[in-house]
Amino acid sequence: MAPAPSRLGQASWTAAGAVARQHQDSTKLHSDCPRNAGTNGRKVPSPPLLRPTTHRPHLPLVTYKMATDRLAALRAERAQQYQPSGYQPQDPSAYQMNAYPPQDNTHGTYGSNGYGNGGTTETEMTRFYDEITALQDLIHSYRDNITRISNLHSRSLTVTDDESLRHTTSELDAVASQTHDLSAQIKQRIQLLEANRGKVQGRDKEAWIQQTNVVKSRFVTAIQEYQQAEQQYRQRSRQRVERQVRIVKPDATQQEIESVVNNDQGAQVFSQALMSSNRYGESRLAYREVQARHDDIKKIEKTLTELAQLFSDMSVMVAQQDETIDAIETHAVQADKAMEQGLQETDKAVDHARAARKKRWICFWISVAILCVIAIILAVVLTQVIPKNNNNRRR
C-alpha cells in the first residue's frame, strides 16, 4: 500500500489541479475566439497534465517563484562583481556602428615613453612633419608655376594677333600673381618653423633643423630657377623690341633702342619714326608690339626685384647657424686640421723614404765605381807584370 501523502503533497496536488483547470479554460476560450476562425473548428490540443508524485512532491507556485527571483538576483549581483567600474552594457549594433571609437589625441612626451630626451610631444612632431610635407607640396606647385610661366613666355613671343597676345598676357599675369602669393605663403610658413624651433630638444631638434634646412634649400633653388626664367624672358623681349624698332627705323642707334626699351620717353622717338615710315601698316603692328613688350619688361623688372629680395631673405635664413650646426662645423674643422697634419706627416715620410732610397742608390754607384777603379788598377798591374816575367824567362 502506498503511503499517505503529506500536507505539502496535498497542497501541491491542489495547486497543480487549479493550474490544469485554468489552462483548459484558456484553451477553450482560445478555440472559441473569432481570430482563430481559420482553424475550421479544430481544437488546439492542450498539453498533458503533470501528475505530481508522492515520492518527490512539488513545491507550491509561490515558493517556486520566490526561489526563481532569488536566483536571478544572485546572478545579477555576481555579474556586477566581475564587471569593471563604470561599465555600461551596450547594444551590439553600437559596436558595428563604432568599431573604432575616437581616441584622445593628446600623447605623452618622448621622454615619458623612453624614446627621447623629453620636451617634445609626439603630436607636435607629427604636426611638424605634416607641415614639412605641406611645404614640399607647395614648393612643388611653385616650381610647376615656374614651368607654366616659362611656357607662357615662349607663347607670348610667338603669337601674332592681338587677341592671342591679350589672352596669353592675361593668363601670364594670373599665374605670376598666384606664384607671388605662393612664395609669400611658403616664406611665412618657413619663418614660423624657425620661430618654433626652440620648443624642441634633443634628437627632435636635430631632425627639426635638418628638415627645415632641406625645405629652405629647395625653396631657394626654386627662386633661382624663377629668376633665370625671368632673365631669359627679359633678354628675349629686348631682342624682340630691337627687331621691331629696326623695322620702323632701320638706322636707329643702340642708344635710341635702349631708350625705347628702358623708359616711356623712348616711345616718342618710336612714334616719330612711325609717322615718317612708308610701311604704315607694318609699322603700326610693330609699334603695338613694342608697347606690349615694354609693359612686359617693366613687369619682369618688378618680378626680378621681388625675387631678389625674397632670395636675400631666404639666404639670410639659410645662413643663420645654431649651436648644433656650429658644433658640426667645429668637428669638421678639427677633422680637416687632423687630415692636414696627417697629410703633412705622410709627405714627410715620403720625403724621407725618397732620400733614403736616393742615398742607397748613391752608395750603390759609389761601390760600383770603386770596384771599377780596382779592376782597372789590377788590369794595369797585370799588364805590366806579365810581360816582365816572360822576358826574364827568355833570358
Short mmCIF file of C-alpha atoms in Angstrom, two decimals:
data_model
loop_
_atom_site.label_atom_id
_atom_site.label_comp_id
_atom_site.label_asym_id
_atom_site.label_seq_id
_atom_site.Cartn_x
_atom_site.Cartn_y
_atom_site.Cartn_z
CA MET A 1 0.00 0.00 0.00
CA ALA A 2 1.25 3.46 -0.92
CA PRO A 3 1.98 5.81 1.92
CA ALA A 4 -0.47 8.61 2.58
CA PRO A 5 0.57 11.92 1.08
CA SER A 6 1.73 14.64 3.40
CA ARG A 7 0.22 18.07 3.72
CA LEU A 8 2.86 19.50 1.38
CA GLY A 9 1.98 16.90 -1.23
CA GLN A 10 -1.71 17.62 -0.89
CA ALA A 11 -1.09 21.35 -1.34
CA SER A 12 0.99 20.64 -4.41
CA TRP A 13 -1.74 18.43 -5.82
CA THR A 14 -4.38 21.07 -5.25
CA ALA A 15 -2.25 23.81 -6.85
CA ALA A 16 -1.45 21.61 -9.87
CA GLY A 17 -5.15 20.83 -10.36
CA ALA A 18 -6.02 24.52 -10.29
CA VAL A 19 -3.36 25.29 -12.89
CA ALA A 20 -4.64 22.48 -15.13
CA ARG A 21 -8.24 23.72 -14.94
CA GLN A 22 -7.10 27.28 -15.69
CA HIS A 23 -5.16 26.01 -18.70
CA GLN A 24 -8.19 24.10 -20.03
CA ASP A 25 -10.40 27.19 -19.70
CA SER A 26 -7.85 29.36 -21.56
CA THR A 27 -7.59 26.72 -24.30
CA LYS A 28 -11.35 26.68 -24.73
CA LEU A 29 -11.51 30.45 -24.91
CA HIS A 30 -8.69 30.42 -27.44
CA SER A 31 -10.50 27.98 -29.70
CA ASP A 32 -13.77 29.97 -29.48
CA CYS A 33 -12.06 33.28 -30.30
CA PRO A 34 -13.07 34.78 -33.71
CA ARG A 35 -9.39 35.30 -34.57
CA ASN A 36 -8.98 31.52 -34.53
CA ALA A 37 -11.75 31.00 -37.02
CA GLY A 38 -9.19 29.91 -39.59
CA THR A 39 -8.69 26.67 -37.73
CA ASN A 40 -12.04 25.35 -39.11
CA GLY A 41 -13.29 24.43 -35.70
CA ARG A 42 -10.21 22.39 -34.89
CA LYS A 43 -9.30 22.48 -31.26
CA VAL A 44 -5.74 23.10 -30.30
CA PRO A 45 -4.66 20.14 -28.20
CA SER A 46 -3.75 21.01 -24.68
CA PRO A 47 -0.51 19.82 -23.19
CA PRO A 48 -0.71 16.79 -20.95
CA LEU A 49 -1.28 17.43 -17.31
CA LEU A 50 1.65 16.91 -14.97
CA ARG A 51 0.75 14.42 -12.31
CA PRO A 52 2.50 15.00 -9.03
CA THR A 53 4.03 12.02 -7.38
CA THR A 54 4.06 11.21 -3.75
CA HIS A 55 7.75 10.30 -3.82
CA ARG A 56 9.00 13.79 -4.97
CA PRO A 57 6.34 16.30 -4.04
CA HIS A 58 6.39 19.63 -5.92
CA LEU A 59 6.79 22.99 -4.24
CA PRO A 60 3.94 25.46 -4.28
CA LEU A 61 3.95 28.03 -7.09
CA VAL A 62 4.57 30.90 -4.69
CA THR A 63 7.63 29.19 -3.23
CA TYR A 64 8.96 28.36 -6.72
CA LYS A 65 8.50 31.99 -7.85
CA MET A 66 10.38 33.29 -4.82
CA ALA A 67 13.27 30.88 -5.40
CA THR A 68 13.49 31.88 -9.07
CA ASP A 69 13.59 35.58 -8.22
CA ARG A 70 16.25 34.97 -5.58
CA LEU A 71 18.43 33.03 -8.05
CA ALA A 72 18.14 35.81 -10.64
CA ALA A 73 19.14 38.39 -8.02
CA LEU A 74 22.20 36.34 -7.01
CA ARG A 75 23.28 36.01 -10.64
CA ALA A 76 22.93 39.76 -11.23
CA GLU A 77 24.91 40.54 -8.07
CA ARG A 78 27.72 38.17 -9.09
CA ALA A 79 27.83 39.64 -12.60
CA GLN A 80 28.27 43.14 -11.16
CA GLN A 81 31.18 41.92 -9.04
CA TYR A 82 33.07 40.75 -12.14
CA GLN A 83 32.28 43.83 -14.26
CA PRO A 84 34.72 46.79 -14.24
CA SER A 85 33.65 50.03 -12.65
CA GLY A 86 31.78 52.36 -14.91
CA TYR A 87 30.85 49.58 -17.34
CA GLN A 88 27.63 50.16 -19.18
CA PRO A 89 26.10 47.38 -21.27
CA GLN A 90 25.71 48.47 -24.86
CA ASP A 91 23.66 47.45 -27.78
CA PRO A 92 25.60 45.03 -30.04
CA SER A 93 24.75 47.22 -33.00
CA ALA A 94 26.73 50.02 -31.36
CA TYR A 95 29.92 48.00 -31.81
CA GLN A 96 29.22 47.69 -35.50
CA MET A 97 28.49 51.36 -35.97
CA ASN A 98 31.53 52.49 -33.94
CA ALA A 99 34.09 49.74 -34.17
CA TYR A 100 36.94 52.22 -33.55
CA PRO A 101 35.76 54.91 -31.13
CA PRO A 102 37.54 58.26 -31.21
CA GLN A 103 40.64 58.42 -29.07
CA ASP A 104 42.26 61.23 -27.22
CA ASN A 105 44.78 62.99 -29.44
CA THR A 106 46.93 64.08 -26.50
CA HIS A 107 50.06 61.94 -26.31
CA GLY A 108 52.78 61.86 -23.77
CA THR A 109 56.23 63.24 -24.34
CA TYR A 110 59.08 61.28 -25.87
CA GLY A 111 60.85 61.28 -22.55
CA SER A 112 57.88 59.81 -20.69
CA ASN A 113 57.77 56.95 -23.18
CA GLY A 114 61.51 56.41 -23.04
CA TYR A 115 62.18 57.20 -26.70
CA GLY A 116 63.75 60.64 -26.44
CA ASN A 117 65.10 63.33 -24.23
CA GLY A 118 61.75 64.88 -23.41
CA GLY A 119 60.44 68.34 -24.13
CA THR A 120 58.57 67.45 -27.34
CA THR A 121 55.22 65.74 -27.70
CA GLU A 122 54.51 63.20 -30.39
CA THR A 123 51.61 65.32 -31.57
CA GLU A 124 53.87 68.34 -32.03
CA MET A 125 56.40 66.37 -34.07
CA THR A 126 53.58 64.85 -36.10
CA ARG A 127 52.30 68.32 -36.89
CA PHE A 128 55.85 69.35 -37.78
CA TYR A 129 56.27 66.51 -40.29
CA ASP A 130 52.83 67.27 -41.72
CA GLU A 131 53.93 70.88 -42.16
CA ILE A 132 57.15 69.77 -43.88
CA THR A 133 55.13 67.62 -46.28
CA ALA A 134 52.76 70.51 -46.97
CA LEU A 135 55.70 72.85 -47.64
CA GLN A 136 57.24 70.37 -50.04
CA ASP A 137 53.93 70.18 -51.90
CA LEU A 138 53.76 73.99 -52.04
CA ILE A 139 57.30 74.18 -53.40
CA HIS A 140 56.39 71.58 -55.99
CA SER A 141 53.41 73.71 -57.02
CA TYR A 142 55.67 76.76 -57.06
CA ARG A 143 58.04 75.05 -59.49
CA ASP A 144 55.12 73.90 -61.63
CA ASN A 145 54.01 77.52 -61.88
CA ILE A 146 57.52 78.49 -62.95
CA THR A 147 57.31 75.94 -65.75
CA ARG A 148 53.92 77.35 -66.79
CA ILE A 149 55.33 80.87 -66.76
CA SER A 150 58.23 79.81 -68.98
CA ASN A 151 55.82 78.20 -71.44
CA LEU A 152 53.64 81.31 -71.48
CA HIS A 153 56.73 83.43 -72.09
CA SER A 154 57.58 81.37 -75.14
CA ARG A 155 53.99 81.53 -76.37
CA SER A 156 53.79 85.31 -75.98
CA LEU A 157 56.89 85.72 -78.13
CA THR A 158 55.41 83.66 -80.97
CA VAL A 159 51.81 84.91 -81.18
CA THR A 160 50.99 87.34 -83.99
CA ASP A 161 47.41 88.54 -83.46
CA ASP A 162 46.35 90.92 -80.72
CA GLU A 163 43.62 88.68 -79.29
CA SER A 164 46.01 85.78 -78.66
CA LEU A 165 48.54 88.15 -77.17
CA ARG A 166 45.98 89.62 -74.77
CA HIS A 167 44.80 86.16 -73.74
CA THR A 168 48.36 84.97 -73.15
CA THR A 169 49.24 88.12 -71.22
CA SER A 170 46.15 87.76 -69.03
CA GLU A 171 46.94 84.14 -68.25
CA LEU A 172 50.57 85.03 -67.57
CA ASP A 173 49.56 87.76 -65.13
CA ALA A 174 47.23 85.37 -63.30
CA VAL A 175 49.89 82.68 -62.93
CA ALA A 176 52.51 85.24 -61.88
CA SER A 177 50.16 86.65 -59.21
CA GLN A 178 49.42 83.15 -57.94
CA THR A 179 53.14 82.37 -57.82
CA HIS A 180 53.81 85.57 -55.88
CA ASP A 181 51.19 84.69 -53.27
CA LEU A 182 52.54 81.15 -53.09
CA SER A 183 56.07 82.36 -52.45
CA ALA A 184 54.85 84.67 -49.68
CA GLN A 185 52.98 81.79 -48.06
CA ILE A 186 56.00 79.48 -48.22
CA LYS A 187 58.26 82.13 -46.75
CA GLN A 188 55.85 82.84 -43.88
CA ARG A 189 55.47 79.16 -43.01
CA ILE A 190 59.22 78.59 -43.06
CA GLN A 191 59.69 81.57 -40.75
CA LEU A 192 57.08 80.07 -38.42
CA LEU A 193 59.04 76.81 -38.34
CA GLU A 194 62.18 78.75 -37.50
CA ALA A 195 60.38 80.58 -34.70
CA ASN A 196 59.10 77.32 -33.15
CA ARG A 197 62.47 75.61 -33.32
CA GLY A 198 63.25 76.45 -29.70
CA LYS A 199 60.31 74.36 -28.47
CA VAL A 200 62.02 71.07 -29.29
CA GLN A 201 65.04 69.47 -27.67
CA GLY A 202 67.42 66.60 -28.25
CA ARG A 203 67.17 64.46 -31.34
CA ASP A 204 63.88 66.06 -32.27
CA LYS A 205 65.62 69.42 -32.56
CA GLU A 206 68.26 67.96 -34.87
CA ALA A 207 65.53 66.49 -37.08
CA TRP A 208 63.66 69.81 -36.95
CA ILE A 209 66.73 71.76 -38.09
CA GLN A 210 67.66 69.25 -40.78
CA GLN A 211 64.21 69.06 -42.34
CA THR A 212 63.76 72.84 -42.20
CA ASN A 213 67.11 73.40 -43.90
CA VAL A 214 66.16 70.95 -46.65
CA VAL A 215 62.92 72.84 -47.30
CA LYS A 216 64.72 76.19 -47.31
CA SER A 217 67.35 74.92 -49.74
CA ARG A 218 64.70 73.62 -52.13
CA PHE A 219 62.82 76.90 -51.96
CA VAL A 220 65.99 78.90 -52.65
CA THR A 221 66.71 76.66 -55.64
CA ALA A 222 63.18 77.26 -56.95
CA ILE A 223 63.65 81.02 -56.55
CA GLN A 224 66.85 80.84 -58.58
CA GLU A 225 65.03 78.92 -61.31
CA TYR A 226 62.34 81.62 -61.38
CA GLN A 227 65.00 84.31 -61.63
CA GLN A 228 66.67 82.54 -64.54
CA ALA A 229 63.34 82.18 -66.36
CA GLU A 230 62.56 85.87 -65.92
CA GLN A 231 66.03 86.94 -67.02
CA GLN A 232 65.83 84.83 -70.15
CA TYR A 233 62.41 86.27 -70.98
CA ARG A 234 63.70 89.80 -70.43
CA GLN A 235 66.61 89.16 -72.79
CA ARG A 236 64.36 87.72 -75.48
CA SER A 237 61.88 90.58 -75.08
CA ARG A 238 64.66 93.12 -75.53
CA GLN A 239 65.77 91.37 -78.68
CA ARG A 240 62.18 91.36 -79.94
CA VAL A 241 61.82 95.09 -79.28
CA GLU A 242 65.08 95.80 -81.05
CA ARG A 243 63.88 93.92 -84.14
CA GLN A 244 60.59 95.83 -84.14
CA VAL A 245 62.41 99.15 -83.85
CA ARG A 246 64.63 98.17 -86.75
CA ILE A 247 61.54 97.54 -88.85
CA VAL A 248 60.29 101.07 -88.33
CA LYS A 249 63.66 102.81 -88.18
CA PRO A 250 66.44 100.75 -89.73
CA ASP A 251 69.07 103.38 -88.90
CA ALA A 252 68.18 103.55 -85.20
CA THR A 253 71.16 103.74 -82.90
CA GLN A 254 71.70 101.48 -79.92
CA GLN A 255 71.01 104.41 -77.61
CA GLU A 256 67.62 105.00 -79.21
CA ILE A 257 66.78 101.33 -78.89
CA GLU A 258 67.76 101.36 -75.21
CA SER A 259 65.60 104.43 -74.63
CA VAL A 260 62.61 102.65 -76.16
CA VAL A 261 63.22 99.56 -74.05
CA ASN A 262 64.02 101.17 -70.72
CA ASN A 263 61.72 104.20 -70.40
CA ASP A 264 58.43 105.56 -71.56
CA GLN A 265 60.05 108.61 -73.20
CA GLY A 266 61.59 106.38 -75.83
CA ALA A 267 58.12 105.70 -77.22
CA GLN A 268 58.07 109.26 -78.53
CA VAL A 269 61.12 108.53 -80.66
CA PHE A 270 59.41 105.43 -81.91
CA SER A 271 56.17 107.28 -82.72
CA GLN A 272 58.08 109.96 -84.68
CA ALA A 273 59.78 107.26 -86.71
CA LEU A 274 56.41 105.62 -87.22
CA MET A 275 54.94 108.78 -88.77
CA SER A 276 57.82 109.11 -91.23
CA SER A 277 57.82 105.43 -92.23
CA ASN A 278 56.48 104.34 -95.62
CA ARG A 279 55.14 100.98 -94.38
CA TYR A 280 52.46 102.33 -92.10
CA GLY A 281 50.52 99.08 -91.51
CA GLU A 282 53.55 97.01 -90.65
CA SER A 283 54.99 99.84 -88.61
CA ARG A 284 51.74 100.16 -86.67
CA LEU A 285 51.84 96.49 -85.71
CA ALA A 286 55.46 96.88 -84.73
CA TYR A 287 54.57 99.85 -82.53
CA ARG A 288 51.87 97.89 -80.67
CA GLU A 289 54.31 95.02 -80.29
CA VAL A 290 56.90 97.33 -78.79
CA GLN A 291 54.35 98.80 -76.37
CA ALA A 292 53.35 95.31 -75.21
CA ARG A 293 56.97 94.25 -74.81
CA HIS A 294 57.77 97.41 -72.90
CA ASP A 295 55.00 96.63 -70.41
CA ASP A 296 56.27 93.06 -70.12
CA ILE A 297 59.79 94.25 -69.44
CA LYS A 298 58.53 96.55 -66.68
CA LYS A 299 56.69 93.61 -65.10
CA ILE A 300 59.79 91.47 -65.41
CA GLU A 301 61.89 94.10 -63.69
CA LYS A 302 59.38 94.28 -60.85
CA THR A 303 59.31 90.49 -60.53
CA LEU A 304 63.10 90.28 -60.54
CA THR A 305 63.27 92.91 -57.80
CA GLU A 306 60.82 90.94 -55.66
CA LEU A 307 62.69 87.72 -56.31
CA ALA A 308 65.99 89.35 -55.39
CA GLN A 309 64.53 90.50 -52.07
CA LEU A 310 63.00 87.08 -51.45
CA PHE A 311 66.27 85.37 -52.32
CA SER A 312 68.12 87.69 -49.95
CA ASP A 313 65.72 86.96 -47.11
CA MET A 314 65.92 83.22 -47.64
CA SER A 315 69.71 83.38 -47.91
CA VAL A 316 69.84 85.12 -44.54
CA MET A 317 67.61 82.41 -43.09
CA VAL A 318 69.79 79.70 -44.57
CA ALA A 319 72.94 81.43 -43.29
CA GLN A 320 71.66 81.51 -39.71
CA GLN A 321 73.59 78.98 -37.68
CA ASP A 322 72.59 77.31 -34.45
CA GLU A 323 74.59 75.52 -31.80
CA THR A 324 74.16 72.12 -33.44
CA ILE A 325 75.41 73.28 -36.81
CA ASP A 326 78.25 75.19 -35.11
CA ALA A 327 79.29 72.02 -33.31
CA ILE A 328 79.19 70.08 -36.56
CA GLU A 329 81.30 72.72 -38.28
CA THR A 330 83.75 72.73 -35.37
CA HIS A 331 84.16 68.97 -35.64
CA ALA A 332 84.55 69.29 -39.39
CA VAL A 333 87.28 71.94 -38.98
CA GLN A 334 89.07 69.79 -36.44
CA ALA A 335 88.84 66.82 -38.77
CA ASP A 336 90.26 68.94 -41.60
CA LYS A 337 93.15 70.04 -39.42
CA ALA A 338 93.85 66.49 -38.37
CA MET A 339 93.72 65.42 -42.00
CA GLU A 340 96.13 68.19 -42.98
CA GLN A 341 98.53 67.15 -40.24
CA GLY A 342 98.27 63.57 -41.38
CA LEU A 343 98.98 64.60 -44.95
CA GLN A 344 101.99 66.60 -43.80
CA GLU A 345 103.32 63.64 -41.85
CA THR A 346 102.73 61.45 -44.86
CA ASP A 347 104.60 63.89 -47.10
CA LYS A 348 107.49 63.91 -44.64
CA ALA A 349 107.56 60.13 -44.58
CA VAL A 350 107.55 60.05 -48.38
CA ASP A 351 110.40 62.57 -48.49
CA HIS A 352 112.42 60.55 -46.00
CA ALA A 353 111.79 57.39 -47.97
CA ARG A 354 112.86 59.08 -51.20
CA ALA A 355 116.00 60.47 -49.54
CA ALA A 356 116.89 57.07 -48.11
CA ARG A 357 116.30 55.41 -51.45
CA LYS A 358 118.44 58.08 -53.16
CA LYS A 359 121.23 57.55 -50.64
CA ARG A 360 121.10 53.80 -51.23
CA TRP A 361 121.47 54.38 -54.96
CA ILE A 362 124.37 56.76 -54.35
CA CYS A 363 126.11 54.18 -52.18
CA PHE A 364 125.50 51.54 -54.80
CA TRP A 365 127.02 53.58 -57.59
CA ILE A 366 129.96 54.59 -55.40
CA SER A 367 130.61 50.94 -54.73
CA VAL A 368 130.37 50.17 -58.44
CA ALA A 369 132.83 52.99 -59.18
CA ILE A 370 135.29 51.72 -56.57
CA LEU A 371 135.08 48.23 -57.98
CA CYS A 372 135.68 49.59 -61.45
CA VAL A 373 138.76 51.52 -60.26
CA ILE A 374 140.12 48.43 -58.54
CA ALA A 375 139.53 46.38 -61.65
CA ILE A 376 141.34 48.95 -63.79
CA ILE A 377 144.31 49.07 -61.40
CA LEU A 378 144.54 45.30 -61.36
CA ALA A 379 144.36 45.19 -65.13
CA VAL A 380 147.17 47.76 -65.45
CA VAL A 381 149.36 45.99 -62.92
CA LEU A 382 148.83 42.65 -64.53
CA THR A 383 149.62 44.00 -68.00
CA GLN A 384 152.94 45.33 -66.70
CA VAL A 385 153.98 42.36 -64.57
CA ILE A 386 153.21 39.56 -67.02
CA PRO A 387 155.49 40.86 -69.88
CA LYS A 388 158.42 41.33 -67.44
CA ASN A 389 158.09 37.76 -66.23
CA ASN A 390 158.09 36.46 -69.78
CA ASN A 391 161.27 38.43 -70.62
CA ASN A 392 163.08 37.10 -67.57
CA ARG A 393 162.20 33.55 -68.51
CA ARG A 394 163.60 34.00 -72.03
CA ARG A 395 166.91 35.22 -70.68
#
